[in-house]
Short mmCIF file of C-alpha atoms in Angstrom, two decimals:
data_model
loop_
_atom_site.label_atom_id
_atom_site.label_comp_id
_atom_site.label_asym_id
_atom_site.label_seq_id
_atom_site.Cartn_x
_atom_site.Cartn_y
_atom_site.Cartn_z
CA ALA C 1 150.40 110.80 100.56
CA LEU C 2 149.67 107.39 99.21
CA ALA C 3 146.82 106.93 101.71
CA VAL C 4 145.33 110.29 100.77
CA THR C 5 145.53 109.41 97.18
CA ALA C 6 143.90 105.98 97.66
CA CYS C 7 141.11 107.83 99.73
CA ALA C 8 140.54 110.38 97.06
CA TRP C 9 140.49 107.67 94.34
CA TYR C 10 137.93 105.58 96.34
CA ALA C 11 135.58 108.68 96.89
CA TRP C 12 135.89 109.74 93.32
CA HIS C 13 135.14 106.12 92.26
CA GLN C 14 132.07 105.85 94.55
CA ILE C 15 130.37 109.10 93.48
CA HIS C 16 130.88 108.23 89.74
CA SER C 17 129.95 104.50 89.78
CA PRO C 18 126.28 104.05 88.89
CA ALA C 19 123.86 102.77 91.55
CA GLU C 20 121.22 100.29 90.57
CA PRO C 21 117.97 101.40 92.20
CA MET C 22 114.58 99.49 91.46
CA PRO C 23 113.21 100.42 88.14
CA GLY C 24 110.71 103.37 88.57
CA THR C 25 112.32 104.61 91.78
CA ILE C 26 110.51 107.74 93.21
CA VAL C 27 112.24 110.41 95.09
CA SER C 28 110.24 113.42 96.57
CA VAL C 29 112.16 116.33 97.71
CA ALA C 30 110.05 118.48 100.11
CA PRO C 31 110.36 122.38 100.01
CA GLY C 32 113.25 123.55 102.38
CA ALA C 33 114.46 119.94 102.82
CA SER C 34 117.92 119.78 104.05
CA LEU C 35 120.80 118.45 102.10
CA ARG C 36 121.33 115.77 104.80
CA SER C 37 117.73 114.64 104.63
CA VAL C 38 117.84 114.40 100.83
CA ALA C 39 121.10 112.40 101.11
CA ASP C 40 119.63 110.04 103.59
CA GLN C 41 116.54 109.57 101.24
CA LEU C 42 118.63 108.76 98.39
CA ARG C 43 120.47 106.18 100.33
CA ARG C 44 117.30 104.49 101.34
CA VAL C 45 116.17 104.08 97.78
CA ARG C 46 119.78 102.79 96.88
CA LEU C 47 120.54 105.84 94.70
CA VAL C 48 123.51 106.97 96.76
CA ARG C 49 125.79 104.46 98.79
CA HIS C 50 127.55 106.99 101.03
CA PRO C 51 125.50 110.09 102.04
CA ALA C 52 128.46 111.86 103.19
CA LEU C 53 130.25 111.66 99.98
CA PHE C 54 127.16 112.85 98.33
CA ILE C 55 126.93 115.73 100.68
CA GLY C 56 130.59 116.53 100.12
CA TRP C 57 130.30 116.49 96.28
CA ALA C 58 127.28 118.71 96.44
CA ARG C 59 129.01 121.27 98.56
CA PHE C 60 132.09 121.18 96.29
CA LYS C 61 130.02 121.77 93.20
CA ARG C 62 128.06 124.54 95.22
CA GLY C 63 124.79 122.71 94.37
CA ASP C 64 123.70 122.20 98.16
CA ARG C 65 121.49 125.22 97.96
CA GLY C 66 120.25 124.61 94.46
CA ILE C 67 118.40 121.30 94.80
CA ARG C 68 114.82 121.81 93.70
CA SER C 69 111.94 120.44 95.39
CA GLY C 70 109.41 118.13 93.56
CA THR C 71 109.14 114.54 92.49
CA TYR C 72 111.95 112.70 90.46
CA ARG C 73 111.47 109.16 88.79
CA ILE C 74 114.58 107.23 88.20
CA GLU C 75 114.35 104.44 85.45
CA ARG C 76 118.02 103.54 84.98
CA PRO C 77 121.35 102.97 86.82
CA ILE C 78 122.71 106.44 87.77
CA SER C 79 125.71 107.68 89.66
CA ALA C 80 125.64 110.20 92.50
CA VAL C 81 127.07 112.74 90.25
CA GLU C 82 124.18 112.40 87.75
CA VAL C 83 121.75 112.28 90.70
CA LEU C 84 122.99 115.62 91.80
CA ASP C 85 122.67 117.13 88.34
CA LEU C 86 119.19 115.68 88.16
CA LEU C 87 118.26 117.35 91.48
CA LEU C 88 119.68 120.61 90.23
CA ALA C 89 117.79 120.41 86.94
CA GLY C 90 114.39 120.21 88.47
CA PRO C 91 111.55 117.60 88.92
CA THR C 92 110.98 115.08 86.27
CA VAL C 93 107.25 114.33 87.37
CA GLU C 94 104.70 117.19 86.93
CA PRO C 95 102.53 117.93 89.96
CA ARG C 96 98.86 117.44 89.84
CA TRP C 97 96.93 120.90 90.04
CA VAL C 98 93.98 120.66 92.35
CA THR C 99 91.60 123.82 92.78
CA ILE C 100 89.41 124.17 95.84
CA PRO C 101 86.69 126.67 95.24
CA GLU C 102 85.63 129.23 97.84
CA GLY C 103 82.58 127.98 99.93
CA TYR C 104 83.28 124.17 99.48
CA THR C 105 82.61 122.15 102.57
CA ALA C 106 84.92 119.63 103.85
CA ALA C 107 82.80 116.79 102.24
CA GLN C 108 83.05 118.65 98.87
CA VAL C 109 86.85 118.99 99.20
CA VAL C 110 87.06 115.20 99.94
CA GLN C 111 85.06 114.50 96.72
CA VAL C 112 87.55 116.73 94.61
CA LEU C 113 90.48 114.89 96.10
CA GLU C 114 88.95 111.49 95.38
CA GLU C 115 88.22 112.41 91.95
CA ARG C 116 91.66 113.71 91.31
CA GLY C 117 93.02 110.45 92.44
CA PHE C 118 94.63 111.03 95.76
CA GLY C 119 92.60 108.48 97.93
CA GLY C 120 89.13 107.47 98.80
CA ALA C 121 86.82 109.61 100.44
CA ASP C 122 86.56 107.22 103.47
CA VAL C 123 90.22 107.53 104.15
CA PHE C 124 90.07 111.52 104.31
CA GLN C 125 86.75 111.36 106.25
CA CYS C 126 88.58 108.98 108.83
CA LEU C 127 91.55 111.37 108.99
CA MET C 128 89.24 114.43 109.51
CA THR C 129 87.70 112.98 112.68
CA ASP C 130 91.08 111.39 114.09
CA PRO C 131 91.57 113.07 117.39
CA ALA C 132 95.43 112.74 117.27
CA LEU C 133 95.71 114.67 113.93
CA LEU C 134 93.16 117.18 115.25
CA THR C 135 95.21 117.88 118.28
CA ASP C 136 98.35 117.93 116.39
CA LEU C 137 96.91 120.58 114.00
CA GLY C 138 95.38 122.61 116.68
CA LEU C 139 91.96 122.12 115.38
CA PRO C 140 88.74 121.72 117.38
CA GLY C 141 86.98 118.59 117.84
CA SER C 142 84.42 119.51 115.30
CA GLY C 143 86.98 118.74 112.77
CA PHE C 144 88.42 120.28 109.40
CA GLU C 145 85.28 122.29 108.50
CA GLY C 146 86.31 125.74 107.86
CA TYR C 147 89.93 125.08 108.06
CA ILE C 148 90.72 124.10 104.53
CA PHE C 149 91.72 127.19 102.74
CA PRO C 150 90.33 127.41 99.11
CA ASP C 151 93.17 127.82 96.67
CA THR C 152 94.84 126.01 93.75
CA TYR C 153 97.49 123.48 95.01
CA ALA C 154 100.31 121.93 93.04
CA LEU C 155 100.30 118.55 94.73
CA ASP C 156 102.93 115.71 94.41
CA TRP C 157 101.19 112.63 92.94
CA THR C 158 102.65 110.64 95.81
CA SER C 159 101.21 112.78 98.40
CA THR C 160 99.45 110.96 101.30
CA PRO C 161 95.95 112.05 102.28
CA GLU C 162 97.24 113.12 105.53
CA GLY C 163 100.02 115.28 104.05
CA ILE C 164 97.53 116.94 101.69
CA LEU C 165 95.17 117.82 104.58
CA ARG C 166 98.25 119.22 106.44
CA THR C 167 99.21 121.33 103.46
CA MET C 168 95.53 122.82 103.08
CA VAL C 169 95.33 123.68 106.94
CA ARG C 170 98.97 125.33 106.78
CA SER C 171 97.57 127.58 103.83
CA PHE C 172 94.76 128.43 106.17
CA ARG C 173 97.00 129.38 108.93
CA ARG C 174 99.27 131.34 106.79
CA VAL C 175 96.28 133.58 105.58
CA GLY C 176 95.04 133.58 109.30
CA ASP C 177 98.16 134.94 110.65
CA GLU C 178 98.00 137.78 108.19
CA LEU C 179 94.43 138.51 109.72
CA ALA C 180 95.43 137.91 113.23
CA GLU C 181 95.67 141.66 114.13
CA ARG C 182 92.31 142.53 112.69
CA ARG C 183 90.58 139.40 114.50
CA THR C 184 92.35 140.53 117.74
CA ARG C 185 90.91 144.05 117.42
CA ALA C 186 87.42 142.50 116.84
CA GLY C 187 87.87 140.39 120.07
CA MET C 188 87.50 137.16 118.02
CA THR C 189 89.12 133.76 118.57
CA GLU C 190 90.10 131.79 115.47
CA ILE C 191 87.35 129.40 116.13
CA GLU C 192 84.99 132.29 116.17
CA MET C 193 86.41 133.80 112.95
CA VAL C 194 85.81 130.37 111.29
CA THR C 195 82.36 130.03 112.58
CA LEU C 196 81.50 133.55 111.28
CA ALA C 197 82.79 132.79 107.87
CA SER C 198 80.85 129.51 107.76
CA VAL C 199 77.68 131.42 108.67
CA ILE C 200 78.31 134.13 105.98
CA GLU C 201 78.99 131.40 103.55
CA LYS C 202 75.80 129.68 104.19
CA GLU C 203 73.81 133.04 103.97
CA THR C 204 74.93 133.75 100.36
CA GLY C 205 76.98 132.24 97.59
CA LYS C 206 77.64 135.56 95.94
CA GLY C 207 80.92 137.20 96.70
CA ASP C 208 79.57 140.65 96.35
CA GLU C 209 77.16 140.08 99.29
CA ARG C 210 79.53 138.73 101.74
CA ALA C 211 80.80 142.11 102.96
CA MET C 212 77.19 143.26 103.67
CA ILE C 213 76.12 140.29 105.60
CA SER C 214 79.49 140.13 107.52
CA GLY C 215 78.75 143.76 108.69
#
């Protein structure tokens, strides 16, 4: 009984004792991140000493499924209990909203991203011609042209250029999957669909003329 009491006291002390991370520590929780991955990240930035205790506390408080994705900035010593409360309350750093208009070329997208402060155009252009990245994303050797979905994105300010490109291609694939049946009926491959869309876009910048041209 004494040993159990001692263990319980130690665990309680560990999760309530403030950790001392570096000032301005940033924690980014990805959408759908597991509790284990979140706990491991917190350990790496010295916000949690024992990931297993943090996981146990989160499950005890029934907060393991309530952790919200986003970016958190920590400026002071904080305990594991307070860290969980923070992650349940929501991000402390607002995302940057970036709009990619319809009809933008890959070069124009890169310019928008550079202007919004996400990295130099040369970095994005280098990634867009990286054979390993193209293969990983299932893109043709011609690059990203036509595979960046026009949308408004809430981007974490710590997002990497590669992460941003992956996000935009995932959005394209999500919409492409919804059109897969129609594309198959038309006897078109994904590349053929992208090529056709690019041709239509070059023919006109007016939305109301696209249906006529595609016909």
